[in-house]
Coordinates of C-alpha atoms (C1' of nucleotides) in Angstrom, one line a residue:
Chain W
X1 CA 63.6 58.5 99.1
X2 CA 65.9 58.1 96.3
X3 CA 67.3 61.7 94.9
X4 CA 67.8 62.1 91.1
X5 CA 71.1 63.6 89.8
X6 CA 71.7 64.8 86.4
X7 CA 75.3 64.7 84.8
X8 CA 75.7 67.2 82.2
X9 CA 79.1 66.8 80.3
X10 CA 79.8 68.5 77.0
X11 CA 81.2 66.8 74.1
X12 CA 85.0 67.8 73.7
X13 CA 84.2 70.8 75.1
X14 CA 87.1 72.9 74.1
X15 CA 87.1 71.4 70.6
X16 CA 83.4 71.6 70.2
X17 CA 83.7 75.6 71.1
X18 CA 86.5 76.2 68.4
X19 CA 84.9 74.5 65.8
X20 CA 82.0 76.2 66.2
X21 CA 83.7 79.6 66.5
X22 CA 86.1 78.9 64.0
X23 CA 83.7 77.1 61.2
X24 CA 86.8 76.2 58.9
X25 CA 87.5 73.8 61.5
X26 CA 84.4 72.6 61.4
X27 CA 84.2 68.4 60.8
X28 CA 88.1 68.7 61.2
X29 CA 90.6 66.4 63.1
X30 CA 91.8 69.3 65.6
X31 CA 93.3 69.0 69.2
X32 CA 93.5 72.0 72.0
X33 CA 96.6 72.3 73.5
X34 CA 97.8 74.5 76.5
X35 CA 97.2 78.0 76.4
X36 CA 99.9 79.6 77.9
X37 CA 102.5 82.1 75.5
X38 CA 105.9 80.1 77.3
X39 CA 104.9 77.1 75.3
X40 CA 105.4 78.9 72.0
X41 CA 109.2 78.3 71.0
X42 CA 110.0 79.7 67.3
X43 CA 106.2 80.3 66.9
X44 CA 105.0 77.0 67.3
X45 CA 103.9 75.5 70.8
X46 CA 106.1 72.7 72.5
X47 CA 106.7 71.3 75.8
X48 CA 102.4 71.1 76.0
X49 CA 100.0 68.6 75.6
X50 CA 96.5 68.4 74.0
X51 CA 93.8 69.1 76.3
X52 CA 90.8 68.2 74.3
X53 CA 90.5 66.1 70.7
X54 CA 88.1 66.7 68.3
X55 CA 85.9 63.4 67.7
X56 CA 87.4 63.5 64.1
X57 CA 90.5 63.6 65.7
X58 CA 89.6 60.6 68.8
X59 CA 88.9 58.5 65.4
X60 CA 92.4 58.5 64.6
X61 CA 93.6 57.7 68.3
X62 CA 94.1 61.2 69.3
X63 CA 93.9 61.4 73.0
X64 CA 93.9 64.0 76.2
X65 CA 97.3 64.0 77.3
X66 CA 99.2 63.2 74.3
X67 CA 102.1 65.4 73.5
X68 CA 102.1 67.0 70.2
X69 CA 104.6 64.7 68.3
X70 CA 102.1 61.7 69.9
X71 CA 99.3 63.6 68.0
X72 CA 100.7 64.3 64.7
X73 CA 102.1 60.7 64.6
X74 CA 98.6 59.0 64.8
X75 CA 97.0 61.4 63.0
X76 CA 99.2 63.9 60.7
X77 CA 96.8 65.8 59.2
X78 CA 95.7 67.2 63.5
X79 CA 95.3 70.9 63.3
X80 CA 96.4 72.3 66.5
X81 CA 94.1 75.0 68.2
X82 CA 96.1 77.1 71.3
X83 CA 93.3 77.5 73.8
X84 CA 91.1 80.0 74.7
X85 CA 90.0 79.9 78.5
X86 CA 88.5 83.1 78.6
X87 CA 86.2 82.0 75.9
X88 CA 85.7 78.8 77.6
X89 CA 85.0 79.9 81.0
X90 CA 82.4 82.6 79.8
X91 CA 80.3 79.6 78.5
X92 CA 80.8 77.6 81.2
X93 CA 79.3 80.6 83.5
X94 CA 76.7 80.9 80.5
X95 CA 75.9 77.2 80.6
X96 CA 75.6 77.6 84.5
X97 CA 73.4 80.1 84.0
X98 CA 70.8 77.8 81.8
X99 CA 71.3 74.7 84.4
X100 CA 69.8 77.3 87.1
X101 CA 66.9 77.6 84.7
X102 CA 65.7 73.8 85.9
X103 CA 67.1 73.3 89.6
X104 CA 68.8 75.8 92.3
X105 CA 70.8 72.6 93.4
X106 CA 73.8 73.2 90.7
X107 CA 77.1 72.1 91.1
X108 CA 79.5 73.2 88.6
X109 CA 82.3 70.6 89.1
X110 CA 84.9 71.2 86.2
X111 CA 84.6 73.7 83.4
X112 CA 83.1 71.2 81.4
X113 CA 80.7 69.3 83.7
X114 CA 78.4 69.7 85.8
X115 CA 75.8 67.9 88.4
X116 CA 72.5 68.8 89.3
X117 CA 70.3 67.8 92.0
X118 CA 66.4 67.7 90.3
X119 CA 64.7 65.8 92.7
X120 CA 62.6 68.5 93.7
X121 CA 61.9 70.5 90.6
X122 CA 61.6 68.1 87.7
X123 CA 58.3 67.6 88.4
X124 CA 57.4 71.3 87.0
X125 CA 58.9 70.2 83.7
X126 CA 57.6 66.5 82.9
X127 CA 59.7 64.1 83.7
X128 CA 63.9 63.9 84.2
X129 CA 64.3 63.0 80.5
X130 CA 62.5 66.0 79.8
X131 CA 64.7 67.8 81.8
X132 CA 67.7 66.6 80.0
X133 CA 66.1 67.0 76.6
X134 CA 65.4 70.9 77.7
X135 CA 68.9 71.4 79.0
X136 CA 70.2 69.7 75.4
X137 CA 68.3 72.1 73.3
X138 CA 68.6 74.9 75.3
X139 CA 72.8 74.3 75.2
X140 CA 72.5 73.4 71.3
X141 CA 70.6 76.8 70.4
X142 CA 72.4 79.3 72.4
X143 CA 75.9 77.5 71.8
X144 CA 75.9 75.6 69.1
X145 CA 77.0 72.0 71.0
X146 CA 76.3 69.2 72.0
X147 CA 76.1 67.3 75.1
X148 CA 76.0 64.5 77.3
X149 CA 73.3 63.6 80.1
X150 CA 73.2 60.9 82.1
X151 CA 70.7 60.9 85.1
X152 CA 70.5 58.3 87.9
X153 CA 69.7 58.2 91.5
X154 CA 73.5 59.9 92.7
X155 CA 76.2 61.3 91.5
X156 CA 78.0 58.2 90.6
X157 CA 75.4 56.4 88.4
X158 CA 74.7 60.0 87.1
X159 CA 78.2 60.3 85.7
X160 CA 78.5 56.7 84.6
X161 CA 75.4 57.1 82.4
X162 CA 76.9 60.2 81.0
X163 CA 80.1 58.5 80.0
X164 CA 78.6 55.9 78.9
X165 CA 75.9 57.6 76.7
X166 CA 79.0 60.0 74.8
X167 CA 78.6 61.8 72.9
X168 CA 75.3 63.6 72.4
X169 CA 73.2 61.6 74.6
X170 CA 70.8 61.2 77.3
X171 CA 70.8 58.0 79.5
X172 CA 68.6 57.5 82.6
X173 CA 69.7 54.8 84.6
X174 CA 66.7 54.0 87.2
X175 CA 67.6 52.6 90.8
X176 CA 66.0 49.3 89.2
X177 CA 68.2 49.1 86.9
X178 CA 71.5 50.0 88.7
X179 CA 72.3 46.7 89.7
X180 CA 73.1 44.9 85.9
X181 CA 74.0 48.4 84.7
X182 CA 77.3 47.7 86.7
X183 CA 77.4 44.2 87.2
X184 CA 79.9 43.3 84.5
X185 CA 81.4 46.9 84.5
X186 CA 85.1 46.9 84.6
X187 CA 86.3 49.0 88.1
X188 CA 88.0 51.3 86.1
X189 CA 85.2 52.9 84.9
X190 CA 84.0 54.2 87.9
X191 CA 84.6 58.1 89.4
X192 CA 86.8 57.4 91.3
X193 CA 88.6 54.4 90.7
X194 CA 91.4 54.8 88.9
X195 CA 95.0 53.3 87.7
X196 CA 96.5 51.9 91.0
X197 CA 93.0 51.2 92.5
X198 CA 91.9 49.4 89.8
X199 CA 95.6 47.5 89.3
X200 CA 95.4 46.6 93.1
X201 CA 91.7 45.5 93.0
X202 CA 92.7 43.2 90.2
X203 CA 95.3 41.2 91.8
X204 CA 93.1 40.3 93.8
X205 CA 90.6 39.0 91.5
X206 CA 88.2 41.9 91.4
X207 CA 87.8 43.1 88.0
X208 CA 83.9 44.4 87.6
X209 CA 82.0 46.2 89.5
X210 CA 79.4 43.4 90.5
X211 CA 82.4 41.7 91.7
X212 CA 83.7 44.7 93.6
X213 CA 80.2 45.3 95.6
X214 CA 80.3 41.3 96.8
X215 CA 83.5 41.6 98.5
X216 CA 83.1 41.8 102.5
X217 CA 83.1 45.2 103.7
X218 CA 86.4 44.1 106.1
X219 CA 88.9 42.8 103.7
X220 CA 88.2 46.3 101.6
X221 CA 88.4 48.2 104.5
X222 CA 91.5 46.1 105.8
X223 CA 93.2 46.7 102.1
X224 CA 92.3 50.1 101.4
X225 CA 91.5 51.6 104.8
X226 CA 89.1 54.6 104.6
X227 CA 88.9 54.1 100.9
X228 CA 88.0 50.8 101.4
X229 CA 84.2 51.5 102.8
X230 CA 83.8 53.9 99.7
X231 CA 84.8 51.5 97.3
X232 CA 82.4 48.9 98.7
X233 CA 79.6 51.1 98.5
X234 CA 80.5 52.3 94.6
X235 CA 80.5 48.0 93.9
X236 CA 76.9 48.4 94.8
X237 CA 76.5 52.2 93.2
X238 CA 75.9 53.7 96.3
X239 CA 77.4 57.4 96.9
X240 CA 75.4 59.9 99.1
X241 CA 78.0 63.0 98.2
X242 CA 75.2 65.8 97.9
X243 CA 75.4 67.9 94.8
X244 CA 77.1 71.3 96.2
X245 CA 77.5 74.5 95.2
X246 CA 81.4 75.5 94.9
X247 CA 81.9 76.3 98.3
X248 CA 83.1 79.7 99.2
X249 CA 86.8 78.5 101.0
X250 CA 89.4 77.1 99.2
X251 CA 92.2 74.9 100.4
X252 CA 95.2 76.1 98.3
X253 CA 96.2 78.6 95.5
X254 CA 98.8 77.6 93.7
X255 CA 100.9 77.9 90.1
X256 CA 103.4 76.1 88.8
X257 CA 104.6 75.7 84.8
X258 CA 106.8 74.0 82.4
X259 CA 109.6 76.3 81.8
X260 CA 110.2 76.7 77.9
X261 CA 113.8 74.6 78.7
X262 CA 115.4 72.9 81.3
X263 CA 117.6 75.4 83.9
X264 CA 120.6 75.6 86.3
X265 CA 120.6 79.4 86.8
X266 CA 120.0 80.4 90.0
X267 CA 119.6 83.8 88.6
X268 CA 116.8 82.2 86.0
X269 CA 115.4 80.3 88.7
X270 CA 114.7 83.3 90.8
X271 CA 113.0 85.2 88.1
X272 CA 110.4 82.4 87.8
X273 CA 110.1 81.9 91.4
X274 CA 109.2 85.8 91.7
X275 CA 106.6 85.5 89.1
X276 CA 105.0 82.6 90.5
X277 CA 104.7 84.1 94.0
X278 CA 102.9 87.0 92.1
X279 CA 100.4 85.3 90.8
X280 CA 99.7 82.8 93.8
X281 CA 99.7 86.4 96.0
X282 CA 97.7 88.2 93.4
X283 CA 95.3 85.5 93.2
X284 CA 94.7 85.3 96.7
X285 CA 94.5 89.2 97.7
X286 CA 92.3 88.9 94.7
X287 CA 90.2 86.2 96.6
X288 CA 90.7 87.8 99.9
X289 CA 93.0 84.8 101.2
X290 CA 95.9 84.4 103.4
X291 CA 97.6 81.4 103.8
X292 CA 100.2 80.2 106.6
X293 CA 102.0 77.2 104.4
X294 CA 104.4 77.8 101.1
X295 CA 105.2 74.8 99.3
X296 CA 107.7 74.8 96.0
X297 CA 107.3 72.1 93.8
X298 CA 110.3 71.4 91.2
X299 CA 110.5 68.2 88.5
X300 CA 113.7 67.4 87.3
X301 CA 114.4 66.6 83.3
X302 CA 113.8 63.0 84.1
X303 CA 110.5 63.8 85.5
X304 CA 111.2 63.1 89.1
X305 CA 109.1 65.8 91.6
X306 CA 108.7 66.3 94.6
X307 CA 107.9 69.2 97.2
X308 CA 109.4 71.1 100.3
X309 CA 106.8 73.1 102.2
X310 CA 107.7 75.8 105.1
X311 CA 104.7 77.1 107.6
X312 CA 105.6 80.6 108.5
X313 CA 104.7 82.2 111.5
X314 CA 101.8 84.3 110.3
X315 CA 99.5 84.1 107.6
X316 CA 100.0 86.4 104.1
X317 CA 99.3 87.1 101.1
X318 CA 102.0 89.4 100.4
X319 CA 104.1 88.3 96.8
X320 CA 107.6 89.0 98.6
X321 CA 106.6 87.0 101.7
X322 CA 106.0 83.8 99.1
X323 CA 109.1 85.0 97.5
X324 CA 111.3 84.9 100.1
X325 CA 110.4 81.7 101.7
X326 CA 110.2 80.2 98.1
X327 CA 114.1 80.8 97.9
X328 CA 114.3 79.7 101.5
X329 CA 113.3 76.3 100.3
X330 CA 114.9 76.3 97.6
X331 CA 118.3 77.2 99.1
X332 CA 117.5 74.4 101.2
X333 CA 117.6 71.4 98.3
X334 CA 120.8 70.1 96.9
X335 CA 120.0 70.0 93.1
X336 CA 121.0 67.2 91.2
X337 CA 120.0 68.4 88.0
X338 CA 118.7 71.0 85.7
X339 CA 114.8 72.2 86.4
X340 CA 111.8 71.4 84.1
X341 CA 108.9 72.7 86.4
X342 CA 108.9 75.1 89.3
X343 CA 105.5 75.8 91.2
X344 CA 104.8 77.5 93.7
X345 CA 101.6 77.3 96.2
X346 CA 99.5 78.8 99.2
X347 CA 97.4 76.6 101.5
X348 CA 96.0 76.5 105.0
X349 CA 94.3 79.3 103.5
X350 CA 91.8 81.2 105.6
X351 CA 89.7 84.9 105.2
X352 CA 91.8 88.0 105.3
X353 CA 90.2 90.0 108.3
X354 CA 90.9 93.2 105.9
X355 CA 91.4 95.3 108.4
X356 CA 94.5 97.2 108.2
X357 CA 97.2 96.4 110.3
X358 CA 98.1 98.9 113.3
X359 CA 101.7 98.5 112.3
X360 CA 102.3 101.5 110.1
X361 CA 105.2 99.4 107.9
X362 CA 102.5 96.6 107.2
X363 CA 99.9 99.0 106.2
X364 CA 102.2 100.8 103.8
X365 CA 103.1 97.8 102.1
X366 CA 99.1 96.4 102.0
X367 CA 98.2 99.5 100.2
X368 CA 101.2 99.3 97.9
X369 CA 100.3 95.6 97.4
X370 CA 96.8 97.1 96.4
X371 CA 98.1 100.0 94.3
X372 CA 100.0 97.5 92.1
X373 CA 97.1 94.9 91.8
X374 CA 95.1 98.1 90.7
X375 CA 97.6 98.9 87.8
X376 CA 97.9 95.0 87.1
X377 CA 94.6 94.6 87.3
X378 CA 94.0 97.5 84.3
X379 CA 97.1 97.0 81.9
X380 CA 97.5 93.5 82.3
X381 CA 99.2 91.0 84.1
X382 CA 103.1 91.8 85.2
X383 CA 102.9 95.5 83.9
X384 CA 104.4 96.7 87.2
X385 CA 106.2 94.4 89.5
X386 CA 109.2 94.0 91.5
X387 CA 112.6 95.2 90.7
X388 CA 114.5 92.0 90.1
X389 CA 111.4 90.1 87.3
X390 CA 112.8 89.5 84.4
X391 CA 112.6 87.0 82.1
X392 CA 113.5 87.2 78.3
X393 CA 112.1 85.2 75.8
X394 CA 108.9 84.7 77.8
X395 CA 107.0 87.9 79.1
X396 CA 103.4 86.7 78.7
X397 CA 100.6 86.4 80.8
X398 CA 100.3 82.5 82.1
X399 CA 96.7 81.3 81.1
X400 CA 96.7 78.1 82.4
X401 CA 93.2 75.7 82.1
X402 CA 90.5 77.7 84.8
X403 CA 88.8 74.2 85.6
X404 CA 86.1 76.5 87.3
X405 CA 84.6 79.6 86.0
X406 CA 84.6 81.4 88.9
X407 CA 85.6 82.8 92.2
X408 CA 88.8 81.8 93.7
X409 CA 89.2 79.0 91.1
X410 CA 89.1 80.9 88.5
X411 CA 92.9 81.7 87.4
X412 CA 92.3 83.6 84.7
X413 CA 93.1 87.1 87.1
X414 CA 92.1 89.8 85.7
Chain G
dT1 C1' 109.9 64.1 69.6
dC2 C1' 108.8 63.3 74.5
dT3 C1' 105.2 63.7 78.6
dG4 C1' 100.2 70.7 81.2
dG5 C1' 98.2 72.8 85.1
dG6 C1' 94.7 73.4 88.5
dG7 C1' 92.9 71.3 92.5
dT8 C1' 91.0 67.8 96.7
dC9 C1' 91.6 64.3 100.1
dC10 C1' 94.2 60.8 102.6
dT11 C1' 98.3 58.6 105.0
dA12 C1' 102.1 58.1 107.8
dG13 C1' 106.0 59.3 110.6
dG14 C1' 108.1 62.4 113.8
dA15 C1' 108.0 66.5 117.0
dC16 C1' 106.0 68.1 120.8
dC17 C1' 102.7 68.6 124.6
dC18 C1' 100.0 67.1 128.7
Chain X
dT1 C1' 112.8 47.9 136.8
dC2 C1' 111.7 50.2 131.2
dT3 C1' 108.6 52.6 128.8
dG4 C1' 101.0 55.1 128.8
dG5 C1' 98.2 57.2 125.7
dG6 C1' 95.9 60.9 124.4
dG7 C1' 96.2 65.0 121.1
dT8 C1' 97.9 68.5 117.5
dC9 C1' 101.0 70.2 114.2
dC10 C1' 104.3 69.6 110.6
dT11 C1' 106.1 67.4 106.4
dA12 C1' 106.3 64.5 102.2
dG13 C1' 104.1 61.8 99.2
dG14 C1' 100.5 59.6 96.6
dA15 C1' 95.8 58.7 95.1
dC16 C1' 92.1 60.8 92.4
dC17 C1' 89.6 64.3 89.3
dC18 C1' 89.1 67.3 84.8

DNA sequence: TCTGGGGTCCTAGGACCC
DNA sequence: TCTGGGGTCCTAGGACCC
């Protein structure tokens, strides 16, 4: 009764979709970096970090996650492309859109990948290969790149066979042939196993994945706890997570940034702290959420972070709400330095009722909430807002990566 | 020259309640 | 004389993912 999962993974996906929107880029070293207008000092981006390599550029050692000095250094000729997320999100709904075309069971699981469940309808198109080959062609003629498809019996083997496979590939690994797939497989290159798993598993002798799925069940479970019973079954390439649509509820709305340099003001600090509780409030009234928990999340200079979280009485939505127990917390902390990152975040989420409130305070303020979102929501980001916002040197809209397309995920508010 | 931003899930201790 | 055992909620932190 084995299932079969397809992993669908484009190739440098944000690269890929600048050079081919951008042909002078084309067969170029070139590296996507964060989006957002605060990273641009003296019209050039710092403080950000590349998000995507072009393969030209992975030949020179150009990696996700490098800074941009770390780029240029291994490869100075690395042309650096600010990001797009609109653009990228409208193909990852597009590319939704053709993986619908082969199964209903489509799970959209980052803005580049995705997972679908073809047990039941690959049958009308051949075999799973063919299924894979189909989706490759379809995504090559109506975008213009390439991908990666790795099919196996769950989601696990289904990703590993994409990574595997990259770029521009198709692997089907067959239940049979699980078992020596992964034998000599280093742990780390499983799903979910990663740096402090993997460093843990290997002082104690396990390093591949055939080694992992002989360990008894109890000294995993006794070592890892909970973990511990899913990292057995992933030594023997087990995993029976379903492939799910993006489920309707989320679990937090949050925002947080870089600020473009370190600060002490209280005065600064506030400013920030207003516009981050406007767009965790705007997102979720957009969403239709209210949420009882605000958490503020700072990193020092040094890089140290850490958050304070406050539960409130009742649940909101309401920007000056978040505000005002964002400063709460924040009056709360002795700080010991100057402030690289402030975020700011909703959770314990749960549906607005939307009915108006019978106190006649509350209900002005909802439908003033709603007249602003209105005007936001028609001349842009932060056109009206709240007395005390403002911020020089930095009045952009925050793009920040939309890892889903869609619905409450999507950040891209508009 | 430094090191983004969006999430999810799990743990563990303390408060508090019956 | 000395110390139960459930449960929930709250908080902070850490693992993982793209």
């Amino acid at each position: 009764m084995s299932r079969i999962t397809l992993c669908v993974d484009m190739d440098a996906f944000f690269a890929s979709v600048e050079q081919k929107t951008k042909p002078y880029l084309k067969g170029k070293p070139i590296a996507v970096i964060g989006s957002a207008m605060h990273h641009m000092v003296h019209g050039s981006a710092k403080r950000t970090v590349i998000t995507t390599a072009s393969y030209e550029a992975r030949a020179y050692g150009v990696k996700t996650g490098m800074n941009i000095y770390e780029g240029k250094k291994v490869c100075p000729q690395l042309i650096l492309v600010i990001g797009d997320n609109e653009k990228y999100a409208y193909t990852c709904m597009e590319l939704e859109r053709i993986y619908l075309t082969f199964t209903p069971d489509v799970e959209v699981y980052s803005i580049d990948e995705a997972f679908l469940d073809i047990t039941a309808s690959y049958h009308l198109f051949g075999s799973p290969e063919t299924v894979g080959m189909a989706i490759k062609k379809a995504v090559k003629d109506r975008f213009g790149i390439t991908c990666t498809i790795g099919i196996g019996p769950n989601k696990l083997i289904a990703k590993l066979a994409s990574d595997i496979q990259k770029p521009d590939g198709l692997k089907w690994i067959k239940p049979e042939d699980v078992r020596d797939t992964i034998e000599d497989l280093p742990i780390k290159e499983l799903w979910g196993i990663g740096q402090k798993i993997s460093a843990i598993l290997g002082t104690m002798g396990i390093k591949t994945c055939g080694e992992l799925g002989r360990i008894p069940l109890s000294v995993l479970r006794n070592r890892f706890g909970i973990i511990g019973i899913r990292l057995k079954a992933m030594g023997l390439g087990l995993d029976d997570s379903p492939v799910t649509r993006e489920p309707e509820d989320a679990k937090s709305i949050g925002h947080s940034m870089t600020l473009p340099k370190d600060i002490w003001d209280r005065r600064e600090i506030d400013a920030y702290l207003l516009r981050l509780s406007e767009m965790v409030g705007r997102r979720a009234r957009k969403n239709g959420f209210i949420g009882k928990v605000i958490s503020l999340v700072i990193r020092y200079p040094d890089f140290e972070t850490f958050s304070k979280q406050k539960t409130l009485k009742d649940f909101t939505n309401d920007t000056h709400v978040i505000y005002l127990s964002a400063m709460d917390i924040i009056n709360s902390i002795r700080l010991r330095d100057k402030i690289r990152l402030l975020g700011v975040s909703l959770s314990t989420l749960t549906r607005d009722p939307l009915q108006l409130s019978l106190f006649k305070e509350s209900r002005r303020r909802k439908s003033l909430l709603q007249t602003m979102d209105r005007i936001n929501d028609r001349y842009g980001d932060f056109t009206l807002t709240w007395g005390s916002y403002k911020i020089q040197e930095d009045n952009s809209g925050v793009i920040s990566p939309a890892w889903r397309p869609s619905g409450v995920r999507c950040v891209n508010v508009k």
